[in-house]
PDB file of C-alpha atoms in Angstrom:
ATOM      1  CA  UNK X 188      -0.113  -0.029   0.058  1.00  0.00           C
ATOM      2  CA  UNK X 189       1.221   3.528  -0.674  1.00  0.00           C
ATOM      3  CA  UNK X 190       1.614   5.851   1.870  1.00  0.00           C
ATOM      4  CA  UNK X 191       3.494   8.875   3.213  1.00  0.00           C
ATOM      5  CA  UNK X 192       6.829   8.172   5.790  1.00  0.00           C
ATOM      6  CA  UNK X 193       6.115  10.018   9.135  1.00  0.00           C
ATOM      7  CA  UNK X 194       9.776  11.325   8.826  1.00  0.00           C
ATOM      8  CA  UNK X 195      10.388  13.028   5.626  1.00  0.00           C
ATOM      9  CA  UNK X 196       6.786  12.959   4.403  1.00  0.00           C
ATOM     10  CA  UNK X 197       7.932  11.372   1.146  1.00  0.00           C
ATOM     11  CA  UNK X 198       5.851   8.768  -0.779  1.00  0.00           C
ATOM     12  CA  UNK X 199       6.551   5.433   0.687  1.00  0.00           C
ATOM     13  CA  UNK X 200       5.328   1.547  -0.265  1.00  0.00           C
ATOM     14  CA  UNK X 201       4.551  -0.378   3.277  1.00  0.00           C
ATOM     15  CA  UNK X 202       3.456  -3.798   3.145  1.00  0.00           C
ATOM     16  CA  UNK X 203      -0.032  -4.627   4.948  1.00  0.00           C
ATOM     17  CA  UNK X 204      -0.600  -8.266   6.649  1.00  0.00           C
ATOM     18  CA  UNK X 205      -3.493  -8.824   8.978  1.00  0.00           C
ATOM     19  CA  UNK X 206      -3.044  -9.711  12.338  1.00  0.00           C
ATOM     20  CA  UNK X 207      -5.152 -10.705  15.484  1.00  0.00           C
ATOM     21  CA  UNK X 208      -6.217  -7.126  15.757  1.00  0.00           C
ATOM     22  CA  UNK X 209      -6.655  -5.791  12.361  1.00  0.00           C
ATOM     23  CA  UNK X 210      -3.349  -4.759  10.557  1.00  0.00           C
ATOM     24  CA  UNK X 211       0.701  -4.826  10.709  1.00  0.00           C
ATOM     25  CA  UNK X 212       2.021  -1.983   8.701  1.00  0.00           C
ATOM     26  CA  UNK X 213       5.620  -2.136   7.571  1.00  0.00           C
ATOM     27  CA  UNK X 214       8.277  -1.020   5.449  1.00  0.00           C
ATOM     28  CA  UNK X 215      11.029   1.152   4.777  1.00  0.00           C
ATOM     29  CA  UNK X 216      11.564   4.619   3.477  1.00  0.00           C
ATOM     30  CA  UNK X 217      14.459   4.430   0.794  1.00  0.00           C
ATOM     31  CA  UNK X 218      14.384   8.034   1.138  1.00  0.00           C
ATOM     32  CA  UNK X 219      15.400   8.654   5.017  1.00  0.00           C
ATOM     33  CA  UNK X 220      16.208   4.973   6.051  1.00  0.00           C
ATOM     34  CA  UNK X 221      13.165   5.022   8.581  1.00  0.00           C
ATOM     35  CA  UNK X 222      11.451   1.843   9.721  1.00  0.00           C
ATOM     36  CA  UNK X 223       7.838   1.875   9.852  1.00  0.00           C
ATOM     37  CA  UNK X 224       5.981  -0.775  11.790  1.00  0.00           C
ATOM     38  CA  UNK X 225       2.597  -0.043  13.203  1.00  0.00           C
ATOM     39  CA  UNK X 226      -0.275  -1.998  14.263  1.00  0.00           C
ATOM     40  CA  UNK X 227      -3.877  -0.606  13.465  1.00  0.00           C
ATOM     41  CA  UNK X 228      -7.033  -2.011  14.149  1.00  0.00           C
ATOM     42  CA  UNK X 229     -10.044  -2.729  11.248  1.00  0.00           C
ATOM     43  CA  UNK X 230     -11.026   0.733  11.515  1.00  0.00           C
ATOM     44  CA  UNK X 231      -7.736   2.296  10.493  1.00  0.00           C
ATOM     45  CA  UNK X 232      -6.897   3.536  14.102  1.00  0.00           C
ATOM     46  CA  UNK X 233      -3.283   3.144  15.466  1.00  0.00           C
ATOM     47  CA  UNK X 234      -3.032   0.328  18.223  1.00  0.00           C
ATOM     48  CA  UNK X 235       0.674   0.150  18.491  1.00  0.00           C
ATOM     49  CA  UNK X 236       3.878   2.266  16.786  1.00  0.00           C
ATOM     50  CA  UNK X 237       7.084   0.431  16.862  1.00  0.00           C
ATOM     51  CA  UNK X 238       8.370   3.318  14.163  1.00  0.00           C
ATOM     52  CA  UNK X 239      11.958   4.694  14.326  1.00  0.00           C
ATOM     53  CA  UNK X 240      12.821   8.063  12.681  1.00  0.00           C
ATOM     54  CA  UNK X 241      16.187   8.559  12.174  1.00  0.00           C
ATOM     55  CA  UNK X 242      18.055  11.370  13.915  1.00  0.00           C
ATOM     56  CA  UNK X 243      18.711  14.643  12.141  1.00  0.00           C
ATOM     57  CA  UNK X 244      22.449  15.396  12.157  1.00  0.00           C
ATOM     58  CA  UNK X 245      22.095  18.645  10.108  1.00  0.00           C
ATOM     59  CA  UNK X 246      19.941  20.500   8.220  1.00  0.00           C
ATOM     60  CA  UNK X 247      21.081  23.171   5.135  1.00  0.00           C
ATOM     61  CA  UNK X 248      19.120  25.690   3.981  1.00  0.00           C
ATOM     62  CA  UNK X 249      19.304  27.554   0.325  1.00  0.00           C
ATOM     63  CA  UNK X 250      18.053  31.377   0.322  1.00  0.00           C
ATOM     64  CA  UNK X 251      15.622  31.886  -2.520  1.00  0.00           C
ATOM     65  CA  UNK X 252      17.088  33.654  -4.956  1.00  0.00           C
ATOM     66  CA  UNK X 253      13.762  34.981  -6.690  1.00  0.00           C
ATOM     67  CA  UNK X 254      12.731  37.601  -4.478  1.00  0.00           C
ATOM     68  CA  UNK X 255      11.698  40.789  -5.707  1.00  0.00           C
ATOM     69  CA  UNK X 256      14.079  44.089  -5.968  1.00  0.00           C
ATOM     70  CA  UNK X 257      11.470  45.885  -4.125  1.00  0.00           C
ATOM     71  CA  UNK X 258      11.862  43.556  -1.271  1.00  0.00           C
ATOM     72  CA  UNK X 259      15.004  44.388   0.208  1.00  0.00           C
ATOM     73  CA  UNK X 260      16.045  43.373   3.275  1.00  0.00           C
ATOM     74  CA  UNK X 261      13.814  40.132   2.886  1.00  0.00           C
ATOM     75  CA  UNK X 262      14.819  36.142   2.567  1.00  0.00           C
ATOM     76  CA  UNK X 263      12.854  33.416   1.908  1.00  0.00           C
ATOM     77  CA  UNK X 264      13.795  29.898   2.147  1.00  0.00           C
ATOM     78  CA  UNK X 265      14.496  28.785  -1.082  1.00  0.00           C
ATOM     79  CA  UNK X 266      15.140  24.741  -0.121  1.00  0.00           C
ATOM     80  CA  UNK X 267      16.263  22.682   2.845  1.00  0.00           C
ATOM     81  CA  UNK X 268      18.256  19.503   2.665  1.00  0.00           C
ATOM     82  CA  UNK X 269      18.190  17.276   6.152  1.00  0.00           C
ATOM     83  CA  UNK X 270      20.818  14.991   6.699  1.00  0.00           C
ATOM     84  CA  UNK X 271      20.364  12.101   8.836  1.00  0.00           C
ATOM     85  CA  UNK X 272      22.508  10.484  11.523  1.00  0.00           C
ATOM     86  CA  UNK X 273      22.294   7.240   9.024  1.00  0.00           C
ATOM     87  CA  UNK X 274      24.107   8.961   6.317  1.00  0.00           C
ATOM     88  CA  UNK X 275      21.035   9.662   4.203  1.00  0.00           C
ATOM     89  CA  UNK X 276      19.643  13.023   3.247  1.00  0.00           C
ATOM     90  CA  UNK X 277      16.425  14.299   2.005  1.00  0.00           C
ATOM     91  CA  UNK X 278      15.742  17.918   0.404  1.00  0.00           C
ATOM     92  CA  UNK X 279      12.350  18.837   2.013  1.00  0.00           C
ATOM     93  CA  UNK X 280       9.891  21.359   0.673  1.00  0.00           C
ATOM     94  CA  UNK X 281       7.774  21.090   3.627  1.00  0.00           C
ATOM     95  CA  UNK X 282       9.208  24.654   4.634  1.00  0.00           C
ATOM     96  CA  UNK X 283       9.685  25.961   1.266  1.00  0.00           C
ATOM     97  CA  UNK X 284       7.365  28.757   1.403  1.00  0.00           C
ATOM     98  CA  UNK X 285       6.685  32.030   0.615  1.00  0.00           C
ATOM     99  CA  UNK X 286       7.569  32.885   4.217  1.00  0.00           C
ATOM    100  CA  UNK X 287       9.561  36.380   4.993  1.00  0.00           C
ATOM    101  CA  UNK X 288      12.274  36.594   7.196  1.00  0.00           C
ATOM    102  CA  UNK X 289      14.363  39.962   8.378  1.00  0.00           C
ATOM    103  CA  UNK X 290      17.297  38.184   9.178  1.00  0.00           C
ATOM    104  CA  UNK X 291      19.101  34.580   8.955  1.00  0.00           C
ATOM    105  CA  UNK X 292      18.721  34.368  12.709  1.00  0.00           C
ATOM    106  CA  UNK X 293      14.973  34.706  12.253  1.00  0.00           C
ATOM    107  CA  UNK X 294      14.899  32.521   9.628  1.00  0.00           C
ATOM    108  CA  UNK X 295      17.259  29.625  11.631  1.00  0.00           C
ATOM    109  CA  UNK X 296      14.713  30.005  14.561  1.00  0.00           C
ATOM    110  CA  UNK X 297      12.025  29.377  12.351  1.00  0.00           C
ATOM    111  CA  UNK X 298      13.529  26.162  10.528  1.00  0.00           C
ATOM    112  CA  UNK X 299      14.325  24.964  13.793  1.00  0.00           C
ATOM    113  CA  UNK X 300      11.351  25.214  15.630  1.00  0.00           C
ATOM    114  CA  UNK X 301       9.489  23.946  12.540  1.00  0.00           C
ATOM    115  CA  UNK X 302      11.686  20.735  12.493  1.00  0.00           C
ATOM    116  CA  UNK X 303      11.528  20.275  16.302  1.00  0.00           C
ATOM    117  CA  UNK X 304      15.653  20.466  16.433  1.00  0.00           C
ATOM    118  CA  UNK X 305      18.583  22.792  18.208  1.00  0.00           C
ATOM    119  CA  UNK X 306      19.449  26.040  15.812  1.00  0.00           C
ATOM    120  CA  UNK X 307      22.863  25.389  16.434  1.00  0.00           C
ATOM    121  CA  UNK X 308      23.029  22.429  13.464  1.00  0.00           C
ATOM    122  CA  UNK X 309      20.844  24.729  10.903  1.00  0.00           C
ATOM    123  CA  UNK X 310      23.266  26.134   8.379  1.00  0.00           C
ATOM    124  CA  UNK X 311      22.939  28.103   4.841  1.00  0.00           C
ATOM    125  CA  UNK X 312      24.725  26.911   1.497  1.00  0.00           C
TER     126      UNK X 312
END
């Protein structure tokens, strides 16, 4: 069955097998390496979740180069790449919006808060 990775939000294919309580859903994300393994009842409610997301080691942010001249002093996120503790990396567009920031610190704090990581592991490329 096709699903969305709980860790990197990319599309993944998971196996779905029947169990005494409903279904066992399992698989591994090729993008981030997350191990997905959970049990749900016949109504689709999660009973137990043993999934393990890799930890984010660092995040690189590229700034948007298409900011109009009249918006001088405004910076925006162009792209974000997450690097995981298992050696894999994923380019993520979950934070690539037209959100406007007035300083690099403000942008870094925003990214850190949204990804629930320390701002010390966020850098610019």
